[in-house]
Amino acid sequence: MSETNNDHVKVLIMGSGPAGLTAAMYAARADLAPLVIEGGQPGGQLTITTEVENYPGFAKGILGPDLMDEMHRQAERFGTRFLYGAVTSVDLSRRPFVIDVEGAIYRADALIIASGASARLLGIESEARLMGYGVSACATCDGAFFRNQKVVVVGGGDSAMEESNFLTKFASSVTVVHRRDQFRASPIMQHRTLGNPKIRVIWNSVVEEIIGTREEGVQAVRLRSVKTNEMTQEPCQGVFIAIGHTPNTELFRGQLDMDERGYLITKPRAMQGALPATATNVPGVFACGDVQDYFYRQAVTAAGSGCMAAIDAEHFLEEQEKH
């Protein structure tokens, strides 16, 4: 890591989704002059979400990109600085921490990690070859391209249900392919999906191959029954992958404690004297949002944990000044 720059900040925040921007608001209001590294997808996953119905304060709902624009402006209003780019390496072995942003070096007295999670893919050759040519991991980005066509959604969680229902606005039919015999999604999302006349479900099946070419697009998916191994073919013109997410924590492997899936482990707060709820195993490093939350994964819980991380960072820096 070549130290070509000497930009020293009190608080550096990695990520600009609901967690990172809420952390920025609170840190800025505490006069900590935070610097937000926006990452490769500024605004996080909500920028590829259409209607957000369950964020408090918006009775009629709000578009995901609009919500993130509002949060960005709010953080900026209090003095947050923003830098577009991705963190390429970090050194947490010393304080101030050293963060490399595509060759520019920043030093931070406290680090808040809000780098989120990325969509998981099937990992088959045809998926990679046809990504962007009929295969997508984002219904809200690409759904309109499949107007009056047949599409397949792979998955069984809330993401798959959300994408399936959204796609019915455009597609002539939506077929959900799930490897189990019941969904993992929340009851309300299951009810919406199973009650939608444009959606059908193929249970106990996995996608073995996506049939098509870059020139002509997708023609079908080849499915295998996990119970009988029988192979079938489902005609379609689009395939949407919605099988979960992987936390963006690879930079911290070997430096921060994480679980077997790669989510950062944060310490729960006890009644007296314990580490705060967003603290990692390295003092001064805090984590919030989907990078450490594999269960709730909601915009409002991400924002709440961002608030906690900023307050925890503020208290940490106050304690450092006393010593």
Short mmCIF file of N, CA, C and O in Angstrom, two decimals, residues 15 45 48 50 55 86 88 144 194 212:
data_model
loop_
_atom_site.label_atom_id
_atom_site.label_comp_id
_atom_site.label_asym_id
_atom_site.label_seq_id
_atom_site.Cartn_x
_atom_site.Cartn_y
_atom_site.Cartn_z
N GLY A 15 -19.49 2.98 2.21
CA GLY A 15 -20.82 2.61 1.78
C GLY A 15 -21.80 3.75 1.88
O GLY A 15 -21.73 4.56 2.81
N GLN A 45 -28.42 -0.88 -2.57
CA GLN A 45 -29.41 -1.68 -3.29
C GLN A 45 -30.73 -0.94 -3.51
O GLN A 45 -31.48 -1.29 -4.42
N ILE A 48 -31.80 0.36 -6.95
CA ILE A 48 -32.38 -0.52 -7.97
C ILE A 48 -33.69 -1.12 -7.46
O ILE A 48 -34.11 -2.19 -7.88
N THR A 50 -37.84 -0.23 -6.86
CA THR A 50 -38.86 0.74 -7.28
C THR A 50 -39.56 1.31 -6.06
O THR A 50 -39.06 2.21 -5.41
N TYR A 55 -40.95 2.17 4.57
CA TYR A 55 -40.02 3.05 5.26
C TYR A 55 -40.84 4.12 5.99
O TYR A 55 -41.64 4.81 5.36
N ALA A 86 -14.12 3.03 -4.98
CA ALA A 86 -14.17 1.81 -4.18
C ALA A 86 -12.91 1.70 -3.33
O ALA A 86 -11.81 2.07 -3.75
N THR A 88 -9.96 -0.24 -2.03
CA THR A 88 -9.24 -1.37 -2.61
C THR A 88 -8.43 -2.15 -1.59
O THR A 88 -8.12 -3.32 -1.79
N ALA A 144 -38.61 -3.92 -17.68
CA ALA A 144 -39.33 -3.28 -18.78
C ALA A 144 -38.91 -3.80 -20.15
O ALA A 144 -39.64 -3.66 -21.13
N LEU A 194 -48.35 -16.14 -4.38
CA LEU A 194 -49.19 -17.29 -4.67
C LEU A 194 -50.60 -16.88 -5.10
O LEU A 194 -51.30 -17.63 -5.76
N GLY A 212 -29.90 -20.34 -24.90
CA GLY A 212 -30.00 -19.13 -25.70
C GLY A 212 -28.64 -18.69 -26.22
O GLY A 212 -27.61 -19.32 -25.94
#
